[in-house]
Amino acid sequence: MTRPAIFPQATAPRPEKRPHSDTHHGVTRVDNYAWLRADNWQEVFKNSSVLDPTIRKHLEAENAYQAALMTDTADLQKALFGEMKGRIKEDDSSVPMKDGPFAYGSSFKLGGEQPRYFRTPRDGSEQQILLDGDLEAEGKAYFRLGGVDHSSDHKRLLWAFDDKGSEFYTLYVRDLADGNDLADRIEDTGGGGVWAADNSGFFYTRLDANHRPSKTFYHAIGANSQEDLLVYEEQDPGFFMNVGGTRSNEWIMIGINDHETSEYRLLRAGEPLAEPKLVAAREIGLQYDLEEGGDVFFILTNADGAKDFKIMTAPAHDPVRANWRELVPHEPGRLILSVIGFKDFMVRLERKDGLPRIVVRERASGEEHLISFDEEAFSLGLSGSYEYDTEIMRFSYSSMTTPSQLFDYDMRTRQRTLLKTQEVPSGHDASHYVTRRLMAPAHDGELVPISLIHHRDTPIDGSAPCLLYGYGSYGIAIPASFNTNCLSLVDRGFVYAIAHIRGGKDKGYAWYEDGKRATKMNTFTDFIATARHLVAEGYTAHDRIVAQGGSAGGMLMGAIANMAPDAFGGIVAEVPFVDVLTTMLDATLPLTPPEWPEWGNPIASADDYRTIAAYSPYDNVGALDYPPILALAGLTDPRVTYWEPAKWVARLREMKRSDSPVLFKINMESGHAGASGRFSRLEEIAFTYAFALKVTGKMEA
């Protein structure tokens, strides 16, 4: 493919080669760029200033190189940022949610980067600001709030923040009477906590040096945190752990899980010193979640072959598996996603035929009804309620053309009340846009859904550029929801498309299973099939498609670059998981043992080694005609470590045949989620969109 010279001439960084070899299952690999991984990476997560100066110099050279190649987009980036910012209501506020004598919500002030948390009297009146994120962020290069939870007596606020981007959160307790924080300060937590019944203390998880939440503690207000009570310790590094509560404040739930197996331990919130009680012991492949229901627990599970999940009940005082009883049976093709319990009702969010729906069940009679919607493709979210004894629950709705709407729904009368419609201050007319749901034929006959939006004036004759987004891992479905940012591309003639590829649960649990471990290649071939289908249907041409994905979606970008570089005019890989084999071979890294169920364990299994080696982007870089590639990363990212994209970019430059550049932009003061402020995040999006416009020749549009 002939690619136009659209980037200025500049010398790309070429890191030194320092060969490092490893041998597994009789296979020896040589990695010339392994040295880009800092030996003291755990320390770097907490203090980036200790990074090896040689590595820092190389990363800074990468930033200088991409800046030089993108310098002619400066005005475009400013215009894109201004447009996207103009679609945000700067002083936006949530609709407060009632809880006892108060209603709690969040808001932004004009020009504010961080949210503020407030409360009003239950039926509205003057706001009391409980926590001002902008104030807390002052003087910090990076700042992200974690959990924010008020106590049931409404006297205190438990809140957390991360000021490194490494997701080690510090917990504080605020006295809501005077607005001051207590002396209690707990470092290295998972980002939140759960109050005990009497609010004299709370439960939280603490991360170990390898960033794993391995211990749950109870902290009594005023006590020395070093003497906190260890409630439960998880010995298996392959499992995540979290602690949660129920809206009735009766139970504390310690959840332990990997990507295919789960286990819960319970204790009453009023008995923080009690030993947690096991609900059902972990069995490989058995998943279950608990939801309160007064004298019972609702249990969402895949037990007994319920691949798309069913709902069971069990007595709250003894919810062991022997006492589980079926309430909502398994229905193949109907994936039950979540359950919320109320005193008189149970609500579930499920997906059928690729679209979400909400089902309300009256507990006494068992009568069920659907909350219906009309559009071809849309997104739903369950907000639930702070309160358990209520007949009002809250949900959200949007589509690719319809701004988000928030409703209160009376489960008894079936009346929905529109509380809020997302404001687009610069204006939005849905009639100017067309949204479609297409089905792309995959290599094996499966049909891959595509959600897309384009301006009504965009010609569908193959001339339009297209941004094609994909993820396809962990069973995560990408919703067809309203996205004000992408309108900056759509208004410039782009088709914006989402590929609902295997590896997500967009078409049920089997859709996920068909895109993991031994069948992972389906994820990549599905994405390539969606690109080819969009071309076949006249929406775009291959040299006008910019592929985009982040994290595991960044791995997707690396794989499709190797498999079908001719199918794309550009690739954007954000925090890309591209050195899959090396990472899965290193059990010391934060996420490696918990990730083995998703990818396979190449240490223990030669078959898993071969499977991963066949697609791992870094290991499969070849002498190919790659399109322009933009990689983005964060220095303190504990999920996809910075050296993965740094090494990948170096190998691409070494191996590629084309003149197309490979750009690497690394935020030296952030982690996996990128910039923490809402407007600084828009600047990052403006940069990636400018790249997409540049490589498709639309900079002047």
XYZ file of C-alpha atoms in Angstrom:
701
model
C 0.000 0.000 0.000
C 1.364 3.390 -0.955
C 1.084 5.781 1.945
C 1.423 9.552 1.512
C 4.224 11.405 3.293
C 2.107 13.323 5.787
C 4.610 13.589 8.642
C 7.671 15.856 8.725
C 11.132 14.354 8.674
C 12.579 13.700 12.113
C 14.966 11.158 13.549
C 13.179 8.584 15.664
C 14.730 7.415 18.939
C 16.559 4.119 18.567
C 17.270 2.586 21.971
C 20.395 0.518 22.438
C 20.069 -3.228 21.913
C 21.014 -5.287 24.954
C 20.130 -8.898 24.149
C 18.378 -10.815 26.908
C 17.266 -14.410 26.413
C 14.824 -16.708 28.155
C 13.928 -20.334 27.515
C 10.594 -21.994 28.229
C 9.314 -25.339 26.974
C 12.393 -25.708 24.801
C 11.848 -22.365 23.075
C 14.443 -19.599 23.430
C 13.531 -15.964 22.774
C 15.891 -13.010 22.548
C 14.627 -9.598 23.685
C 16.872 -6.688 22.728
C 14.853 -4.130 24.686
C 14.148 -5.882 27.979
C 16.399 -3.353 29.719
C 13.679 -0.679 29.337
C 11.939 -2.319 32.279
C 13.238 -0.572 35.409
C 14.611 -2.943 38.034
C 12.970 -0.804 40.726
C 9.537 -0.675 39.036
C 7.671 -1.044 42.344
C 9.371 2.096 43.655
C 8.699 3.963 40.388
C 4.945 3.350 40.817
C 5.070 5.337 44.040
C 7.787 7.826 43.151
C 8.530 8.347 39.465
C 11.622 10.437 40.254
C 13.598 7.260 41.044
C 13.349 6.028 37.430
C 16.718 5.076 35.899
C 18.031 8.241 34.168
C 18.896 6.297 30.998
C 15.330 5.022 30.684
C 13.939 8.457 31.468
C 16.119 10.022 28.783
C 14.805 7.565 26.211
C 11.143 8.154 27.160
C 11.646 11.908 27.003
C 13.203 11.497 23.549
C 10.088 9.596 22.477
C 7.930 12.490 23.647
C 10.092 14.961 21.776
C 9.842 12.873 18.599
C 6.064 12.569 18.629
C 5.757 16.272 19.427
C 7.879 17.102 16.374
C 5.762 14.888 14.121
C 2.508 16.314 15.456
C 3.556 19.965 15.638
C 1.442 20.912 12.636
C -1.683 19.683 14.458
C -1.374 22.189 17.313
C -4.156 24.434 16.057
C -6.319 21.429 15.216
C -5.847 20.026 18.718
C -6.925 23.356 20.199
C -10.006 23.416 17.971
C -10.916 19.831 18.882
C -10.433 20.531 22.568
C -12.610 23.627 22.344
C -15.369 21.689 20.590
C -15.340 18.823 23.072
C -15.206 21.174 26.032
C -18.094 23.120 24.508
C -20.245 19.993 24.632
C -19.720 19.641 28.374
C -21.877 21.520 30.821
C -19.030 22.900 32.910
C -21.076 23.379 36.070
C -22.912 20.093 35.616
C -24.497 18.416 38.632
C -25.906 14.973 39.246
C -29.480 14.501 40.441
C -29.089 13.898 44.184
C -30.077 10.445 45.405
C -32.092 10.194 48.617
C -30.834 8.449 51.706
C -32.652 9.040 54.991
C -32.749 12.746 55.894
C -30.430 13.765 53.035
C -29.922 13.467 49.297
C -26.345 13.023 48.032
C -24.841 14.053 44.696
C -21.808 15.370 42.852
C -21.129 18.422 40.718
C -18.470 20.404 38.913
C -17.806 24.110 39.142
C -17.014 26.277 36.133
C -13.492 25.462 34.995
C -13.181 22.688 37.575
C -11.220 19.534 36.750
C -12.371 17.426 39.691
C -15.841 16.627 41.071
C -17.322 18.059 44.239
C -19.513 15.935 46.496
C -22.478 17.543 48.213
C -25.690 16.836 50.043
C -28.961 18.630 50.553
C -31.899 17.999 52.866
C -33.907 15.056 51.471
C -36.423 17.145 49.556
C -33.960 19.781 48.389
C -32.553 23.047 49.669
C -29.137 24.591 50.115
C -26.174 22.368 49.253
C -23.489 21.422 51.757
C -20.171 20.721 50.014
C -18.694 17.635 51.624
C -15.570 17.229 49.491
C -14.099 19.550 46.854
C -11.865 17.580 44.489
C -10.314 20.703 42.989
C -9.312 21.903 46.444
C -7.789 18.548 47.354
C -5.913 18.401 44.036
C -4.198 21.776 44.430
C -0.461 21.564 43.846
C -0.561 17.981 42.570
C 0.464 17.052 39.019
C -1.891 14.076 39.191
C -4.958 13.540 41.336
C -7.837 11.078 41.154
C -10.532 10.506 43.740
C -11.395 6.938 44.690
C -14.393 5.838 46.699
C -16.495 8.432 48.530
C -18.950 6.956 51.053
C -20.979 8.608 53.792
C -21.692 6.792 57.045
C -25.242 5.591 57.735
C -25.587 8.128 60.558
C -24.562 10.854 58.065
C -21.837 12.168 60.368
C -18.688 11.134 58.519
C -17.308 10.668 55.008
C -14.830 7.983 54.006
C -12.865 9.087 50.956
C -9.764 8.091 49.023
C -7.345 9.567 46.509
C -4.392 8.577 44.327
C -1.841 11.295 43.519
C 0.640 9.187 41.527
C -1.469 7.373 38.936
C -0.278 4.054 40.346
C -3.650 3.251 41.971
C -2.296 3.033 45.506
C -5.051 4.985 47.275
C -4.859 6.829 50.585
C -7.970 6.710 52.781
C -9.188 9.577 54.982
C -12.171 10.087 57.264
C -13.907 13.480 57.251
C -16.071 14.882 60.042
C -19.086 16.344 58.238
C -19.954 18.653 61.109
C -16.830 20.812 60.708
C -15.465 19.582 57.352
C -12.115 18.552 58.809
C -10.368 15.246 58.263
C -9.628 13.120 61.311
C -6.128 11.918 62.092
C -6.959 8.537 60.563
C -4.901 8.041 57.376
C -4.378 4.690 55.684
C -1.922 4.239 52.822
C -1.797 1.714 49.975
C -5.468 0.782 49.902
C -7.630 -0.454 47.055
C -9.499 2.861 46.926
C -12.504 2.535 49.172
C -13.979 1.141 52.347
C -17.214 -0.005 53.973
C -18.616 1.314 57.232
C -19.424 -0.975 60.140
C -23.056 -0.905 61.316
C -22.403 1.543 64.162
C -20.017 3.701 62.050
C -17.263 3.415 64.638
C -14.929 1.926 62.047
C -14.701 0.552 58.529
C -13.371 -2.319 56.443
C -10.872 -1.884 53.604
C -8.391 -3.806 51.446
C -4.684 -3.073 51.463
C -2.399 -3.623 48.469
C 0.896 -5.448 48.838
C 4.180 -4.375 47.221
C 3.134 -6.076 43.972
C -0.111 -4.075 43.871
C -2.321 -7.011 44.835
C -5.271 -6.591 47.231
C -4.378 -9.521 49.452
C -5.657 -8.435 52.888
C -8.898 -7.062 54.316
C -8.614 -5.068 57.537
C -10.958 -3.441 60.033
C -9.983 0.020 61.228
C -11.517 1.517 64.342
C -11.770 5.313 64.173
C -8.940 6.869 66.144
C -6.814 3.712 66.248
C -3.283 3.327 64.916
C -3.683 1.942 61.399
C -0.618 -0.242 61.894
C -2.616 -2.134 64.499
C -5.747 -2.647 62.385
C -7.448 -6.001 62.696
C -6.710 -8.447 59.883
C -10.125 -9.794 58.926
C -9.112 -12.043 56.040
C -5.963 -12.722 54.036
C -5.990 -14.288 50.573
C -2.990 -16.545 50.087
C -3.441 -17.233 46.375
C -1.815 -14.423 44.299
C -4.037 -15.423 41.397
C -7.141 -13.916 43.010
C -8.339 -10.354 43.397
C -10.105 -9.329 46.591
C -12.536 -6.555 47.463
C -14.801 -5.667 50.347
C -18.339 -4.332 49.977
C -21.507 -3.770 51.950
C -25.261 -3.781 51.558
C -27.652 -0.839 51.469
C -29.407 -2.045 54.620
C -25.992 -1.899 56.378
C -26.514 -5.446 57.650
C -23.701 -7.302 55.896
C -20.039 -6.993 54.960
C -19.110 -9.053 51.908
C -15.535 -10.034 51.100
C -15.396 -10.951 47.422
C -12.556 -13.059 46.044
C -12.333 -13.738 42.325
C -10.327 -14.184 39.197
C -11.768 -13.982 35.691
C -13.706 -17.263 35.919
C -14.036 -18.220 39.584
C -15.503 -16.439 42.615
C -15.935 -16.895 46.345
C -17.617 -14.844 49.079
C -17.179 -14.580 52.818
C -19.762 -12.798 54.965
C -19.954 -11.179 58.347
C -22.560 -9.003 59.925
C -21.732 -5.309 59.796
C -22.507 -5.079 63.506
C -19.954 -7.753 64.384
C -16.651 -6.503 62.928
C -14.583 -8.814 65.112
C -16.381 -11.972 63.968
C -14.776 -14.462 61.610
C -16.114 -14.188 58.039
C -18.355 -17.086 57.011
C -17.715 -18.895 53.736
C -20.733 -18.960 51.385
C -19.542 -21.386 48.687
C -15.969 -22.551 48.321
C -14.222 -21.653 45.095
C -14.500 -24.149 42.283
C -12.734 -23.429 39.013
C -15.303 -21.961 36.649
C -18.007 -21.380 39.290
C -19.040 -17.727 39.501
C -21.553 -16.184 41.841
C -22.479 -12.750 43.198
C -24.564 -11.889 46.247
C -27.294 -9.252 46.541
C -29.280 -8.565 49.686
C -32.953 -9.425 49.901
C -33.883 -9.032 53.565
C -34.297 -12.547 54.901
C -32.641 -13.990 51.777
C -29.740 -13.352 49.474
C -30.259 -13.241 45.726
C -27.439 -15.189 44.086
C -26.486 -14.556 40.462
C -24.567 -17.632 39.324
C -23.502 -19.855 36.448
C -23.770 -22.982 38.633
C -24.983 -26.258 37.118
C -24.159 -25.285 33.546
C -26.060 -21.961 33.565
C -23.636 -20.381 31.083
C -25.700 -17.189 30.721
C -26.456 -17.154 34.459
C -29.524 -17.714 36.593
C -30.754 -16.278 39.883
C -30.995 -18.346 43.058
C -32.062 -17.490 46.596
C -30.734 -18.674 49.940
C -31.617 -17.822 53.555
C -29.549 -14.877 54.728
C -28.619 -16.583 57.996
C -27.186 -19.621 56.165
C -26.581 -18.937 52.443
C -24.307 -21.942 51.825
C -24.624 -23.604 48.435
C -26.671 -26.522 49.768
C -29.425 -23.998 50.540
C -29.550 -22.334 47.103
C -32.952 -22.496 45.408
C -33.733 -21.462 41.820
C -35.748 -18.263 41.307
C -35.039 -17.172 37.719
C -33.966 -20.118 35.559
C -31.180 -20.119 33.019
C -32.207 -19.156 29.500
C -29.537 -19.709 26.820
C -28.855 -16.490 24.921
C -30.200 -14.250 27.695
C -27.207 -13.071 29.720
C -28.136 -11.786 33.179
C -25.644 -9.039 33.996
C -26.617 -7.775 37.444
C -29.311 -7.907 40.131
C -30.540 -5.287 42.593
C -32.767 -6.280 45.516
C -35.417 -4.107 47.203
C -37.880 -4.847 49.991
C -40.737 -5.662 47.592
C -38.998 -5.943 44.229
C -36.006 -7.404 42.445
C -34.557 -5.761 39.338
C -32.194 -7.343 36.867
C -30.206 -5.973 33.941
C -29.775 -8.496 31.153
C -28.711 -8.659 27.530
C -30.570 -10.512 24.798
C -29.995 -10.390 21.038
C -27.058 -8.088 21.701
C -29.123 -5.373 23.437
C -29.634 -4.612 27.133
C -32.990 -4.633 28.924
C -34.306 -4.083 32.446
C -36.715 -6.551 34.080
C -38.643 -5.713 37.268
C -40.005 -8.577 39.399
C -42.509 -8.191 42.221
C -41.216 -10.464 44.934
C -44.562 -11.451 46.456
C -46.300 -12.496 43.222
C -43.336 -13.278 40.978
C -44.894 -11.079 38.260
C -42.328 -9.559 35.889
C -42.353 -6.698 33.420
C -39.870 -5.112 31.006
C -38.962 -1.457 30.766
C -39.122 -0.977 26.997
C -37.145 1.177 24.545
C -37.480 1.834 20.835
C -34.110 2.607 19.212
C -32.123 0.171 17.091
C -29.090 0.246 19.400
C -28.793 1.767 22.852
C -27.175 1.558 26.268
C -28.733 1.093 29.717
C -27.338 1.534 33.208
C -28.810 0.641 36.596
C -28.111 3.244 39.275
C -30.366 1.534 41.797
C -30.869 3.414 45.057
C -29.146 4.198 48.320
C -32.246 2.838 50.071
C -33.494 -0.733 50.323
C -37.064 -0.087 51.486
C -38.256 1.933 48.496
C -40.384 1.476 45.393
C -38.302 3.956 43.359
C -35.195 2.906 41.490
C -33.037 4.831 39.059
C -31.681 3.971 35.614
C -30.003 5.709 32.671
C -30.528 5.437 28.929
C -28.643 6.695 25.895
C -27.852 5.804 22.304
C -25.201 6.927 19.871
C -27.510 9.801 18.831
C -29.499 10.344 22.050
C -27.827 12.151 24.977
C -27.926 10.328 28.292
C -31.238 10.463 30.131
C -31.711 9.707 33.824
C -35.015 8.336 35.086
C -36.631 7.521 38.394
C -38.896 4.515 37.964
C -41.787 3.561 40.230
C -41.636 -0.203 40.266
C -45.247 -0.534 41.438
C -47.028 1.990 39.198
C -44.535 1.505 36.315
C -44.288 5.260 35.885
C -40.960 6.628 34.736
C -39.964 10.194 35.591
C -37.319 11.909 33.491
C -34.963 13.584 35.963
C -32.308 14.882 33.638
C -31.200 14.912 30.016
C -27.522 15.393 29.320
C -26.994 18.975 28.204
C -24.809 19.743 25.213
C -24.204 23.489 25.649
C -22.887 23.978 22.121
C -26.002 22.285 20.758
C -26.975 18.840 19.513
C -29.621 17.932 16.958
C -30.091 14.159 16.816
C -31.731 14.449 13.399
C -28.361 15.425 11.932
C -26.983 11.948 12.625
C -27.641 8.395 11.535
C -26.970 5.390 13.742
C -26.925 1.843 12.434
C -26.436 -1.703 13.659
C -24.628 -3.904 11.108
C -23.602 -7.562 11.189
C -20.211 -8.489 9.769
C -19.634 -12.105 8.705
C -16.682 -13.641 10.535
C -14.364 -16.322 9.132
C -16.430 -19.111 10.711
C -19.874 -17.794 9.817
C -20.589 -15.963 13.064
C -22.059 -12.494 12.710
C -20.177 -9.716 14.506
C -22.314 -6.700 15.538
C -21.144 -3.216 14.593
C -22.683 -0.067 16.066
C -21.969 3.077 14.102
C -22.855 6.733 13.764
C -22.277 9.187 10.943
C -23.540 12.586 9.912
C -26.588 12.471 7.677
C -24.643 14.366 4.986
C -21.698 11.959 4.936
C -21.645 10.093 1.608
C -21.757 6.313 1.942
C -19.686 5.666 -1.162
C -16.395 4.475 0.323
C -14.907 7.961 0.546
C -15.502 8.615 4.266
C -12.779 8.064 6.853
C -13.671 5.818 9.774
C -12.557 5.411 13.359
C -13.150 1.764 14.303
C -12.999 1.039 18.041
C -12.584 -2.393 19.601
C -11.798 -4.108 22.899
C -12.774 -7.790 23.047
C -11.498 -9.138 26.376
C -12.587 -10.050 29.916
C -16.207 -10.377 28.820
C -16.564 -6.587 28.723
C -19.270 -5.405 26.345
C -18.822 -1.978 24.764
C -22.133 -0.086 24.964
C -23.657 1.825 22.062
C -23.946 4.930 24.219
C -23.851 8.667 23.601
C -20.347 10.049 23.179
C -20.027 13.792 22.724
C -16.313 13.555 21.965
C -16.643 11.442 18.830
C -18.943 14.063 17.298
C -15.821 16.105 16.531
C -14.859 13.340 14.112
C -18.382 12.635 12.889
C -18.969 16.325 12.101
C -15.817 16.213 9.977
C -17.173 13.402 7.857
C -16.012 10.378 9.847
C -17.953 7.201 10.396
C -17.488 6.284 14.068
C -17.921 2.534 14.594
C -17.720 0.083 17.496
C -16.875 -3.549 16.736
C -18.611 -5.863 19.244
C -16.088 -8.650 18.771
C -15.665 -11.961 20.542
C -13.959 -11.786 23.891
C -16.728 -9.480 25.147
C -20.179 -10.630 26.239
C -22.024 -8.545 23.651
C -23.853 -11.660 22.421
C -23.831 -13.696 25.623
C -21.294 -15.620 27.675
C -20.406 -17.932 24.777
C -19.308 -14.823 22.845
C -16.763 -14.271 25.613
C -15.593 -17.888 25.720
C -15.076 -17.886 21.962
C -12.567 -15.047 22.342
C -10.300 -16.156 25.168
C -7.361 -18.481 25.712
C -7.229 -21.091 22.905
C -9.835 -19.188 20.851
C -8.300 -15.743 21.353
C -7.485 -15.431 17.662
C -11.232 -14.975 17.012
C -11.022 -11.548 18.687
C -8.517 -10.342 16.127
C -10.067 -11.935 13.054
C -13.485 -10.565 14.097
C -12.084 -7.050 14.196
C -10.467 -7.434 10.794
C -13.777 -8.814 9.495
C -15.624 -5.712 10.725
C -13.129 -3.493 8.905
C -13.588 -5.441 5.686
C -17.406 -5.389 6.070
C -17.473 -1.615 6.500
C -15.524 -1.317 3.269
C -17.761 -3.821 1.477
C -20.855 -1.876 2.555
C -19.450 1.390 1.208
C -18.926 3.128 4.541
C -15.185 3.647 4.103
C -11.994 2.358 2.460
C -9.132 0.488 4.075
C -6.645 3.356 3.798
C -9.209 5.560 5.583
C -9.820 3.313 8.605
C -8.111 4.295 11.856
C -8.313 1.459 14.387
C -8.379 2.348 18.082
C -8.238 0.322 21.280
C -6.833 0.592 24.781
C -5.319 -1.773 27.355
C -6.397 -5.276 26.221
C -7.867 -3.388 23.265
C -4.332 -2.115 22.706
C -3.235 -5.737 22.451
C -5.928 -6.074 19.783
C -4.353 -3.141 17.957
C -0.924 -4.768 18.063
C -2.277 -8.079 16.824
C -4.260 -6.672 13.893
C -1.271 -4.518 12.908
C 0.729 -7.728 12.467
C -2.093 -9.736 10.879
C -3.594 -7.211 8.449
C -1.591 -3.979 8.224
C -3.086 -3.345 4.778
C -6.613 -3.166 6.270
C -5.944 0.058 8.159
C -4.772 3.555 7.385
C -3.668 4.207 10.967
C -3.680 2.589 14.414
C -4.078 4.159 17.854
C -3.012 1.876 20.721
C -3.669 3.344 24.167
C -1.858 1.830 27.181
C -1.444 -1.263 24.983
C -0.940 -4.724 26.477
C 1.422 -5.803 23.708
C 4.145 -7.862 25.408
C 1.685 -10.550 26.452
C 3.997 -13.540 26.545
C 6.730 -11.867 28.586
C 4.225 -10.477 31.076
C 2.388 -13.783 31.498
C 5.745 -15.462 32.120
C 6.506 -13.098 35.026
C 4.560 -14.037 38.155
C 5.947 -11.059 40.098
C 4.030 -8.485 38.061
C 0.842 -7.083 39.641
C -1.743 -8.675 37.395
C -0.017 -11.775 36.028
C -1.365 -14.607 38.250
C -4.962 -13.262 38.201
C -4.721 -12.992 34.403
C -3.837 -16.622 33.715
C -7.511 -17.718 33.498
C -8.005 -15.136 30.742
C -4.892 -15.764 28.652
C -3.457 -19.046 29.891
C -0.414 -19.839 32.009
C 2.625 -20.123 29.711
C 4.840 -21.039 32.656
C 2.977 -24.243 33.437
C 1.561 -25.104 30.005
C 3.443 -25.531 26.741
C 0.133 -25.298 24.887
C -0.649 -21.943 26.528
C 2.860 -20.777 25.684
C 2.360 -21.612 22.009
C -1.118 -20.055 21.928
C 0.076 -16.730 23.357
C 3.279 -16.752 21.295
C 1.179 -17.023 18.136
C -0.488 -13.637 18.674
C 1.536 -11.677 21.259
C 2.086 -8.413 19.336
C 5.651 -7.827 20.474
C 6.717 -11.354 19.530
C 5.113 -11.181 16.079
C 6.381 -7.832 14.802
C 7.642 -8.475 11.294
C 9.129 -6.885 8.208
C 5.752 -5.497 7.192
C 4.304 -2.370 5.624
C 2.753 -1.025 8.816
C 0.471 2.025 8.714
C 1.205 5.026 10.957
C 0.919 3.913 14.590
C 0.389 6.003 17.716
C 1.022 4.383 21.098
C 0.130 6.110 24.368
C 1.093 5.137 27.912
C 1.478 6.305 31.508
C 4.716 5.957 33.445
C 3.101 4.813 36.716
C 0.589 2.434 35.155
C 0.404 -0.763 37.281
C -1.900 -2.543 34.814
C -0.003 -2.187 31.546
C 3.504 -1.237 32.521
C 5.164 1.517 30.485
C 7.927 -0.725 29.154
C 5.492 -2.837 27.106
C 4.650 -0.108 24.583
C 8.199 1.305 24.832
C 9.651 -2.048 23.740
C 6.954 -2.608 21.098
C 7.599 0.765 19.483
C 11.343 0.091 19.411
C 10.851 -3.282 17.719
C 8.362 -1.871 15.210
C 10.864 0.764 14.138
C 13.577 -1.854 13.849
C 11.538 -4.305 11.752
C 9.009 -2.381 9.621
C 9.423 -1.938 5.863
C 7.283 1.156 5.492
C 8.219 4.791 5.937
C 5.150 5.311 8.109
C 6.184 6.568 11.542
C 5.557 4.976 14.913
C 4.827 7.586 17.572
C 4.994 7.015 21.312
C 3.512 9.521 23.733
C 4.026 8.772 27.418
C 2.504 10.780 30.230
C 5.282 10.988 32.806
C 2.830 11.909 35.566
C -0.065 9.464 35.143
C -1.025 5.811 35.041
C -3.473 3.539 33.246
C -6.396 5.952 33.067
C -4.401 8.814 31.599
C -4.781 12.399 32.767
C -6.972 12.677 35.844
C -8.809 15.958 35.271
C -11.851 16.057 33.016
C -10.400 18.794 30.779
C -6.837 17.494 30.747
C -8.297 14.159 29.635
C -9.983 15.982 26.747
C -6.582 17.285 25.683
C -5.388 13.691 25.352
C -8.442 12.761 23.282
C -7.898 15.831 21.087
C -4.362 14.591 20.432
C -5.498 11.131 19.322
C -8.264 12.592 17.174
C -5.765 14.964 15.563
C -3.649 11.934 14.698
C -6.693 10.210 13.146
C -7.541 13.302 11.129
C -3.934 13.724 10.038
C -3.449 10.179 8.756
C -6.765 10.302 6.851
C -6.052 13.651 5.226
C -8.843 15.510 7.031
C -6.819 18.066 8.971
C -8.328 20.971 7.080
C -11.913 19.736 7.227
